[in-house]
PDB file of C-alpha atoms in Angstrom:
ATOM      1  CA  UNK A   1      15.277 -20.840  -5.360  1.00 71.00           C
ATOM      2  CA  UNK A   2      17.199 -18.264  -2.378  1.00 83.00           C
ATOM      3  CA  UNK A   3      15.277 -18.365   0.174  1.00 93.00           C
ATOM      4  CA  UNK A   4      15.806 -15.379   3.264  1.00 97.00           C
ATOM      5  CA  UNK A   5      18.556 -16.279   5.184  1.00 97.00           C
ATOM      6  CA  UNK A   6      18.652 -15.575   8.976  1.00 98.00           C
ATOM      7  CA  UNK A   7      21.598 -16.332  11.596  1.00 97.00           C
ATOM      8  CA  UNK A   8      22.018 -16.677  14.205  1.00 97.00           C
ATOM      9  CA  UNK A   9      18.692 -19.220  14.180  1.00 96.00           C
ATOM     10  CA  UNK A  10      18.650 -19.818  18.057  1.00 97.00           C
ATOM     11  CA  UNK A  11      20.245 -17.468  20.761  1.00 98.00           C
ATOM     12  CA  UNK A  12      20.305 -17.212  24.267  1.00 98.00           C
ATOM     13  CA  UNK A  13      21.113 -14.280  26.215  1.00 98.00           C
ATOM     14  CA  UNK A  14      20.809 -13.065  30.325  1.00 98.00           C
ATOM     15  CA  UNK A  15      18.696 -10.053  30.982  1.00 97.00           C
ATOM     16  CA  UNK A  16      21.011  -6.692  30.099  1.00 97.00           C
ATOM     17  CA  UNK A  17      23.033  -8.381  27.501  1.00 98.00           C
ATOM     18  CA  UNK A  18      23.001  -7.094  23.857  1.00 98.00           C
ATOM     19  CA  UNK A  19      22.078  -9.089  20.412  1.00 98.00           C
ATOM     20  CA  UNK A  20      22.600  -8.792  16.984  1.00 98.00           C
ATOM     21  CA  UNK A  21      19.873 -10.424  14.525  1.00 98.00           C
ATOM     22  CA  UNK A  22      21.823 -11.014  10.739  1.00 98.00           C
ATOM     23  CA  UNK A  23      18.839 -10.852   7.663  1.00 98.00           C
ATOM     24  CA  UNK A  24      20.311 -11.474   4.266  1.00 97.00           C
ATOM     25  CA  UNK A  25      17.188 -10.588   1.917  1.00 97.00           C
ATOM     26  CA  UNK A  26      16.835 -13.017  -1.255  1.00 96.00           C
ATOM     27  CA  UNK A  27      18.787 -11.453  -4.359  1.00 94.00           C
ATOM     28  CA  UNK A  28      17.767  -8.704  -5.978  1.00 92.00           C
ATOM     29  CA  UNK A  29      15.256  -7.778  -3.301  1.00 94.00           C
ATOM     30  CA  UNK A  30      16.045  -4.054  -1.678  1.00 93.00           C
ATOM     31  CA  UNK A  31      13.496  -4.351   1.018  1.00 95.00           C
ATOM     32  CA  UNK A  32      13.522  -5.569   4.353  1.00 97.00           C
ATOM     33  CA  UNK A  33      10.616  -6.279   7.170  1.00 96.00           C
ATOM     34  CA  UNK A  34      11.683  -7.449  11.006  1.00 97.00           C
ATOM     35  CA  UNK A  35       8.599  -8.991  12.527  1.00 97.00           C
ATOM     36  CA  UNK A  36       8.675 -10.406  16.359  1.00 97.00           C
ATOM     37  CA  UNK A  37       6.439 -13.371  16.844  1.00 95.00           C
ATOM     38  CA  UNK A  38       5.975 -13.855  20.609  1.00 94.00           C
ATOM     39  CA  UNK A  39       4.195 -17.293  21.919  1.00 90.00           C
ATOM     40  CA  UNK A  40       0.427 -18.296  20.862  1.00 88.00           C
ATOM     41  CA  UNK A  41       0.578 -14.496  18.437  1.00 91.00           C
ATOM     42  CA  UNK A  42       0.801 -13.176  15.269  1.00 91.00           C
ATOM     43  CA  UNK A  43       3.528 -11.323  13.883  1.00 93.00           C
ATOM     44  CA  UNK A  44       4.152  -8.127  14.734  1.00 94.00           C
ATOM     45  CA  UNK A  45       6.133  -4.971  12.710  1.00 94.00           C
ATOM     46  CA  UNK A  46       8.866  -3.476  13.819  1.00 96.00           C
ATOM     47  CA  UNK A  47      11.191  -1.973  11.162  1.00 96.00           C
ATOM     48  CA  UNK A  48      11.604  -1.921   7.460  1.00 95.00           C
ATOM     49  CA  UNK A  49      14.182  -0.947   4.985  1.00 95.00           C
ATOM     50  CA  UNK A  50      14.270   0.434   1.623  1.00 93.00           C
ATOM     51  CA  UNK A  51      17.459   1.390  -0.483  1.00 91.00           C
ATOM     52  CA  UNK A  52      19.254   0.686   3.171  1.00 91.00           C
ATOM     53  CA  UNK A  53      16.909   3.741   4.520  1.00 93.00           C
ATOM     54  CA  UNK A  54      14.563   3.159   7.176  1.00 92.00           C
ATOM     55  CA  UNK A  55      10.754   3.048   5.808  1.00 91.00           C
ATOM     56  CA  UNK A  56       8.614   2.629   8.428  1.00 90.00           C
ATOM     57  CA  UNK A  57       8.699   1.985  12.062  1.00 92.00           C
ATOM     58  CA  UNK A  58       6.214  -0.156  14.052  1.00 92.00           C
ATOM     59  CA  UNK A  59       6.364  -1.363  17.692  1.00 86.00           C
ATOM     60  CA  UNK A  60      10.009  -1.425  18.288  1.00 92.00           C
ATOM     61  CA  UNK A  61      11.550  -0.338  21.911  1.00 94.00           C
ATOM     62  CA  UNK A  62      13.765   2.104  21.836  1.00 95.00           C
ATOM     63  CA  UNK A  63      16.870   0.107  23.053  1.00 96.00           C
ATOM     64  CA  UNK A  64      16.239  -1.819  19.467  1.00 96.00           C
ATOM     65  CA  UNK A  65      17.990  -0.650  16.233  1.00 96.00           C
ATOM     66  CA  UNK A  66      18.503  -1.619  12.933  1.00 97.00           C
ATOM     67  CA  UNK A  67      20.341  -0.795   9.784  1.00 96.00           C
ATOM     68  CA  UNK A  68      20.507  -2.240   6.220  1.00 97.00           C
ATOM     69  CA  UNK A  69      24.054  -2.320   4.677  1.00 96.00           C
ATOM     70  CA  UNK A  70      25.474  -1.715   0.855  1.00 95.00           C
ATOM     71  CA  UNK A  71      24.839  -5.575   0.063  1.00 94.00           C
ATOM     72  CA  UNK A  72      21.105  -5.260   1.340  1.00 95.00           C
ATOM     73  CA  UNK A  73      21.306  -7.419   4.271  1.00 96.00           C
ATOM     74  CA  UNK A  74      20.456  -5.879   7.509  1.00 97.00           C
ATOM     75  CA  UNK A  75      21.047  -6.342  11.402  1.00 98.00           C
ATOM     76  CA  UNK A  76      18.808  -6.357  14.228  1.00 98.00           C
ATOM     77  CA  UNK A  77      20.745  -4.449  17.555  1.00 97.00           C
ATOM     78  CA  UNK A  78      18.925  -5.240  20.629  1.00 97.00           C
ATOM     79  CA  UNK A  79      20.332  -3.881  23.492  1.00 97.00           C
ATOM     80  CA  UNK A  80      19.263  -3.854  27.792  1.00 97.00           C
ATOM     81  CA  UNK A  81      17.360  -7.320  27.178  1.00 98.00           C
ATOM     82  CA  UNK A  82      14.401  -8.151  28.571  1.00 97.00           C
ATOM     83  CA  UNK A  83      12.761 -11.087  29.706  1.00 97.00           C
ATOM     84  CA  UNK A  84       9.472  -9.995  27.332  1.00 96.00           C
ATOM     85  CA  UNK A  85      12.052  -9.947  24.554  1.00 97.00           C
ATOM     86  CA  UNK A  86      12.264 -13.637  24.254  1.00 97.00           C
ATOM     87  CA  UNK A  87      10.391 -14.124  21.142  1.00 97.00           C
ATOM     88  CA  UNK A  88      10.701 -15.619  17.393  1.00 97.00           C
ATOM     89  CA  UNK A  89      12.073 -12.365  15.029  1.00 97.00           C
ATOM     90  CA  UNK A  90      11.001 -12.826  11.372  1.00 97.00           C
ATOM     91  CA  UNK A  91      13.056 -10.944   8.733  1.00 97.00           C
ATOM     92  CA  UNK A  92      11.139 -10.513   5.469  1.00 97.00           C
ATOM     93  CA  UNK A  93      12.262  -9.578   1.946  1.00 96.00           C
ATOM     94  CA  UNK A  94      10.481  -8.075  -0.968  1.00 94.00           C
ATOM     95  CA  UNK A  95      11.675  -6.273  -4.356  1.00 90.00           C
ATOM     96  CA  UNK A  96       9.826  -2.061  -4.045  1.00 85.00           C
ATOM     97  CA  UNK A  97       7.632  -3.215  -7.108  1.00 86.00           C
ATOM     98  CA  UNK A  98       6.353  -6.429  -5.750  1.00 86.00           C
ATOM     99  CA  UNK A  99       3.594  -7.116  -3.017  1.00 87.00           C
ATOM    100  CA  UNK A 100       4.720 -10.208  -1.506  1.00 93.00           C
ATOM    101  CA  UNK A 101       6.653 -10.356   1.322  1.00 95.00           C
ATOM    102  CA  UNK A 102       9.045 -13.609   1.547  1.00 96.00           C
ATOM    103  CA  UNK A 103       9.828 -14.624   5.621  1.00 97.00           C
ATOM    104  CA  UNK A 104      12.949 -15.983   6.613  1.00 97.00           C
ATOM    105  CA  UNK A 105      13.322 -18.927   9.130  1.00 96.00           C
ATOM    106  CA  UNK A 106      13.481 -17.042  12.198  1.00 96.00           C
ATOM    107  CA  UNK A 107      16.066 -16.339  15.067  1.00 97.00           C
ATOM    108  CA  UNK A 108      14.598 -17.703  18.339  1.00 97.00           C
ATOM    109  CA  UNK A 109      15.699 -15.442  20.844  1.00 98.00           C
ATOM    110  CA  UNK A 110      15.988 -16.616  24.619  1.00 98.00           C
ATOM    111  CA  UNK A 111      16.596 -14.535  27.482  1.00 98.00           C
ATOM    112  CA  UNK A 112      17.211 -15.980  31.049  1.00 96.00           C
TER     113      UNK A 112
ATOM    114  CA  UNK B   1      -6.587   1.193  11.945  1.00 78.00           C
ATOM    115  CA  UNK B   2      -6.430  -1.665  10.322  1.00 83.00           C
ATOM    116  CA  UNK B   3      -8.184  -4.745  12.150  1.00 91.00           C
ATOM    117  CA  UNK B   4      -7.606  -8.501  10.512  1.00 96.00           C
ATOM    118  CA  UNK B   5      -9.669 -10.971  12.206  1.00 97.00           C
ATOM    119  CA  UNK B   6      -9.518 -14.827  12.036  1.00 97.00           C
ATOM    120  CA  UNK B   7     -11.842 -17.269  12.379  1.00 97.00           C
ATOM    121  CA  UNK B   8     -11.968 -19.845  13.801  1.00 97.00           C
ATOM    122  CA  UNK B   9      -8.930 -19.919  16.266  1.00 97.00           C
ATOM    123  CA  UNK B  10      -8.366 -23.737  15.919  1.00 97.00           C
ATOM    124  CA  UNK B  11      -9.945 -26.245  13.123  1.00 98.00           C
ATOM    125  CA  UNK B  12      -9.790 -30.170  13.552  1.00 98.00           C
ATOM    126  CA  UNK B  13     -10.256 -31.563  10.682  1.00 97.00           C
ATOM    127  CA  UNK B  14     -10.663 -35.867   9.646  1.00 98.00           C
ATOM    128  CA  UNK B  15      -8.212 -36.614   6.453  1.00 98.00           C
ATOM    129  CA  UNK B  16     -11.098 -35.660   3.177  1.00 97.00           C
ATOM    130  CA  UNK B  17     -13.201 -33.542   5.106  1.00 97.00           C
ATOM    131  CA  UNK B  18     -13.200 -29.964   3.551  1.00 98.00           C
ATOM    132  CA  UNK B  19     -13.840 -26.767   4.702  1.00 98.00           C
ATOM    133  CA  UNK B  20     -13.353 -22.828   5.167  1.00 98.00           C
ATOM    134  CA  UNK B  21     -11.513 -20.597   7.040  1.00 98.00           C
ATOM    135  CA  UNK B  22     -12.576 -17.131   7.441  1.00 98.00           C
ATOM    136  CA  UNK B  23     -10.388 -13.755   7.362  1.00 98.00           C
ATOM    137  CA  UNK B  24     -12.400 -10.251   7.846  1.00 98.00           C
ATOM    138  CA  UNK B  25     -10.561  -7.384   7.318  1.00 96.00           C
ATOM    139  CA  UNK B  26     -11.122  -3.927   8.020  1.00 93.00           C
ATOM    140  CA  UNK B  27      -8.435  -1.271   5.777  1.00 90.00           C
ATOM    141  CA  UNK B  28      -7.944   2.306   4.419  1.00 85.00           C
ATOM    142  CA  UNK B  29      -7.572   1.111   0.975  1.00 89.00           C
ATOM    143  CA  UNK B  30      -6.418  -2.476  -0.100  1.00 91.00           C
ATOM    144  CA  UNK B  31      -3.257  -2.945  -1.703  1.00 91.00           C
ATOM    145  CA  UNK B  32      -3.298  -6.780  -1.130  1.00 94.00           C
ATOM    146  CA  UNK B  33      -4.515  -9.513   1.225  1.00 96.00           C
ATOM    147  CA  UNK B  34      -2.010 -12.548   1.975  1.00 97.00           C
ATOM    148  CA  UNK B  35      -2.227 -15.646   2.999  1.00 98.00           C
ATOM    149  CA  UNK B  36       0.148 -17.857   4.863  1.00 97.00           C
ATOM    150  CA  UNK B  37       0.974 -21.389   5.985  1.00 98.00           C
ATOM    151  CA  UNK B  38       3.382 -21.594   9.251  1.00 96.00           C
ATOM    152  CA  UNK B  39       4.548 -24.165  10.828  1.00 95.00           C
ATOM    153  CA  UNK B  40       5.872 -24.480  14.332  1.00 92.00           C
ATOM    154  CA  UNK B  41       9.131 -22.999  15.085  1.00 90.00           C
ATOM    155  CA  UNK B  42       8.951 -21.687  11.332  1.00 92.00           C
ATOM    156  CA  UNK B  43       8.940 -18.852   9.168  1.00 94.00           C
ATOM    157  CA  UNK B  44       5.475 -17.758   7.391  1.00 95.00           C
ATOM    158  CA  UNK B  45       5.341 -19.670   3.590  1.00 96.00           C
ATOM    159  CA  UNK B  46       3.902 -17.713   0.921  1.00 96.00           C
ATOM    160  CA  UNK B  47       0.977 -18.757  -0.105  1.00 97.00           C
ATOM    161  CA  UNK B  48      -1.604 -16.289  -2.085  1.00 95.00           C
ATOM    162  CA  UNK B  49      -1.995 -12.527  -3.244  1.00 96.00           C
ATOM    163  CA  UNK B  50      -5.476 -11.764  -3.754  1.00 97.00           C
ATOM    164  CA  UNK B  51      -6.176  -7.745  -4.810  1.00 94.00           C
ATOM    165  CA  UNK B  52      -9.599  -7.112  -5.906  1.00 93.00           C
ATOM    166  CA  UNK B  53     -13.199  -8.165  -4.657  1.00 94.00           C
ATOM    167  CA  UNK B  54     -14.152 -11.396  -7.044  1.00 96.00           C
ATOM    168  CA  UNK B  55     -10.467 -12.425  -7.520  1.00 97.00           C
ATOM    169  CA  UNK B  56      -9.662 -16.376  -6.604  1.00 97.00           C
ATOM    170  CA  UNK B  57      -6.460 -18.416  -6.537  1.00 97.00           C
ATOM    171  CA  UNK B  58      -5.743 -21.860  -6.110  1.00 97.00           C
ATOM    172  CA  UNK B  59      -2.900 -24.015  -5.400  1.00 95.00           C
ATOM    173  CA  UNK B  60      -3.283 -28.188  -5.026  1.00 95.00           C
ATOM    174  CA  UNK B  61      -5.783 -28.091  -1.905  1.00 97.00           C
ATOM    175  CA  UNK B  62      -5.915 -24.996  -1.059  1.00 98.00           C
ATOM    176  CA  UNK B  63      -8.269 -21.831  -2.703  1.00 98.00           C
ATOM    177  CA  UNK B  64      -8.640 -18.196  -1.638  1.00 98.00           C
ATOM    178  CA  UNK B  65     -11.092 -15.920  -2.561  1.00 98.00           C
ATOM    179  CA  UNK B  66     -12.160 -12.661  -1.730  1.00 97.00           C
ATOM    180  CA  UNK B  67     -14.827 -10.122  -0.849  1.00 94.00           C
ATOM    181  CA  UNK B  68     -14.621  -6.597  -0.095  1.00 91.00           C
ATOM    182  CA  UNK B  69     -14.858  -7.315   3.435  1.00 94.00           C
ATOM    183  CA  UNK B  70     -13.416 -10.883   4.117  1.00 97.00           C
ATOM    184  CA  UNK B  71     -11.242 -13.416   2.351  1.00 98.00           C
ATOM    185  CA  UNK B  72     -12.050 -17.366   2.860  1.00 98.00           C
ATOM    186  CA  UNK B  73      -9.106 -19.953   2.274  1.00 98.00           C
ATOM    187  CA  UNK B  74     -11.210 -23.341   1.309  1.00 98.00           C
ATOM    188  CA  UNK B  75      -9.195 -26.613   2.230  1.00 98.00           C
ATOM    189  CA  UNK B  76     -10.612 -29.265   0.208  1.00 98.00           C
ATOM    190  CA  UNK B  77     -10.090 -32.556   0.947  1.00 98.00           C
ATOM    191  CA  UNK B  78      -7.297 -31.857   3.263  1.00 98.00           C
ATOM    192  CA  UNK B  79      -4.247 -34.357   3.803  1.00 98.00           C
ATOM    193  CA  UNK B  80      -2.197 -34.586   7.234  1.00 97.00           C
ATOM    194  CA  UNK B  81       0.513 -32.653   5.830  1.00 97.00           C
ATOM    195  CA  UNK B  82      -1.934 -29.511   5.236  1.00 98.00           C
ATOM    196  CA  UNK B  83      -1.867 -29.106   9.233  1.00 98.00           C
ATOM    197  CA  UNK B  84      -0.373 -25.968  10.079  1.00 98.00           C
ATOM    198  CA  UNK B  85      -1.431 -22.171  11.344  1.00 97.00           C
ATOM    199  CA  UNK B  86      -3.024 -20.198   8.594  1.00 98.00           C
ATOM    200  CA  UNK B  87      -2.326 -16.616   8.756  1.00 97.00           C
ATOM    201  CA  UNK B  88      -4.374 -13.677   6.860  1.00 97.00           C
ATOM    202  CA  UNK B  89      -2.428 -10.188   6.675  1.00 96.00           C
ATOM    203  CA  UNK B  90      -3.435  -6.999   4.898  1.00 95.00           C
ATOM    204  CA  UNK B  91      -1.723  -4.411   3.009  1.00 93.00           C
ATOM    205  CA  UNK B  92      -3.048  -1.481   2.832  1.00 90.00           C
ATOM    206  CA  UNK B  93      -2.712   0.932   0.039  1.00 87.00           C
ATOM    207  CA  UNK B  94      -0.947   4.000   2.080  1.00 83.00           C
ATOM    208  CA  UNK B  95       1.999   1.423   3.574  1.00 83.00           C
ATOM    209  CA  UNK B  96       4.181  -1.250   3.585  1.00 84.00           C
ATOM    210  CA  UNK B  97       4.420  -3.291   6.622  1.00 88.00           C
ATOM    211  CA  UNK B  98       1.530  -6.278   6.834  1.00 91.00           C
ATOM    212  CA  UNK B  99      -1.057  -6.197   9.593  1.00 93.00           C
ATOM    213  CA  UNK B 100      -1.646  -9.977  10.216  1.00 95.00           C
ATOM    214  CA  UNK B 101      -4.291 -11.760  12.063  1.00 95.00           C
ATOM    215  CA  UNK B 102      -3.727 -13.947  14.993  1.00 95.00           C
ATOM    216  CA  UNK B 103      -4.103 -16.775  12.651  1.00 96.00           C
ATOM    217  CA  UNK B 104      -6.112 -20.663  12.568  1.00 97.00           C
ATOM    218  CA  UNK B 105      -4.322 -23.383  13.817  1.00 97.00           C
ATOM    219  CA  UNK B 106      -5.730 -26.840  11.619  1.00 98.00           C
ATOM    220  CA  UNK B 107      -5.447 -30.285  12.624  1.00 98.00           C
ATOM    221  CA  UNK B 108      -5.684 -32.670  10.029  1.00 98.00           C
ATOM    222  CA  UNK B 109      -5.834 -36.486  11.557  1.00 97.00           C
ATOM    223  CA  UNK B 110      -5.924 -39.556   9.243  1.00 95.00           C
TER     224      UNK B 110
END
């Protein structure tokens, strides 16, 4: 079965640079969760998507953005990085009439 | 807010030897209660839905149940390969996202 796909799956980046986080949702799903997973913790919500409108909102800086596109997918736009931004970011999928969220295989993000 | 708690924060566990791990929850109306298997470096797996006080699922080793106030995933007679971190998140009725708990880590040695 599709599974969540996520690219890139590792990236490294300097303090101030900008990154872009790819989600492509498993078909026929039209919503989409971005979780950050720092070391040793849970993860924790930062955006969702429904119908490529914004849902909800959780812990996310303001120099992050996001945006879901025509096909569904959606990109993470992290700009001004931070050393506390190195972290493991989790895109999720789920169809509006299900329950169960679906994870993706992470991006690990590194920045020097 | 909504609170998910895990206990305990690590399990070791000898190949056969069963037991429980605990997830209390605190929610403004439940619209599910998950549970996850992770491994390192990996995305969370799917493992269970549970909606209702009373309800149980099962899948090879592995069976959650739930209570109005906790949910307990029972390993029974766990094999190597069933060491991983076990996450609990909640859904409540009134949103989307998942609040998770910070999740036990099991050992399973042969």
């Amino acid at each position: 079965a599709a599974g969540v796909i996520q690219s890139p799956r590792h990236l490294i980046k300097e303090k101030r640079e900008t990154a872009t986080l790819k989600c492509y949702p498993i078909p026929r799903h039209d919503t989409v969760y971005w979780y950050q997973q720092g070391p040793g913790q849970d993860p924790q919500f930062l955006i969702s998507f429904y119908e490529k409108m914004q849902s909800d909102k959780g812990s996310i800086p303001d120099r992050f953005s996001a945006q879901q596109f025509s096909d569904y997918h959606s990109e993470l736009n992290m700009s001004s990085l931070e050393l506390g931004d190195s972290a493991l970011y989790f895109c999720a999928s789920t169809h509006s009439l299900a329950n169960e969220q679906f994870f993706g295989p992470g991006t690990r993000l590194t920045v020097l | 807010e909504d609170q998910v708690t895990q206990s305990p924060e690590a399990l070791r566990l000898q190949e056969g030897e069963s037991s429980s791990l605990n997830c209390s929850y605190t929610v403004s109306g439940l619209r599910g209660l998950f549970w996850y298997r992770q491994d390192p470096g990996k995305g969370p797996e799917f493992l269970f839905t549970l909606y209702s006080a009373g309800e149980e699922k099962e899948k090879e080793r592995l069976k959650a149940t739930l209570t109005k106030k906790e949910s307990f995933l029972h390993i029974t007679a766990p094999k190597p390969e069933d060491s991983a971190t076990y996450l609990c998140a909640v859904r409540p009725s009134n949103d989307y996202k998942l609040s998770f708990g910070a999740g036990t880590t099991v050992t399973v040695r042969a």
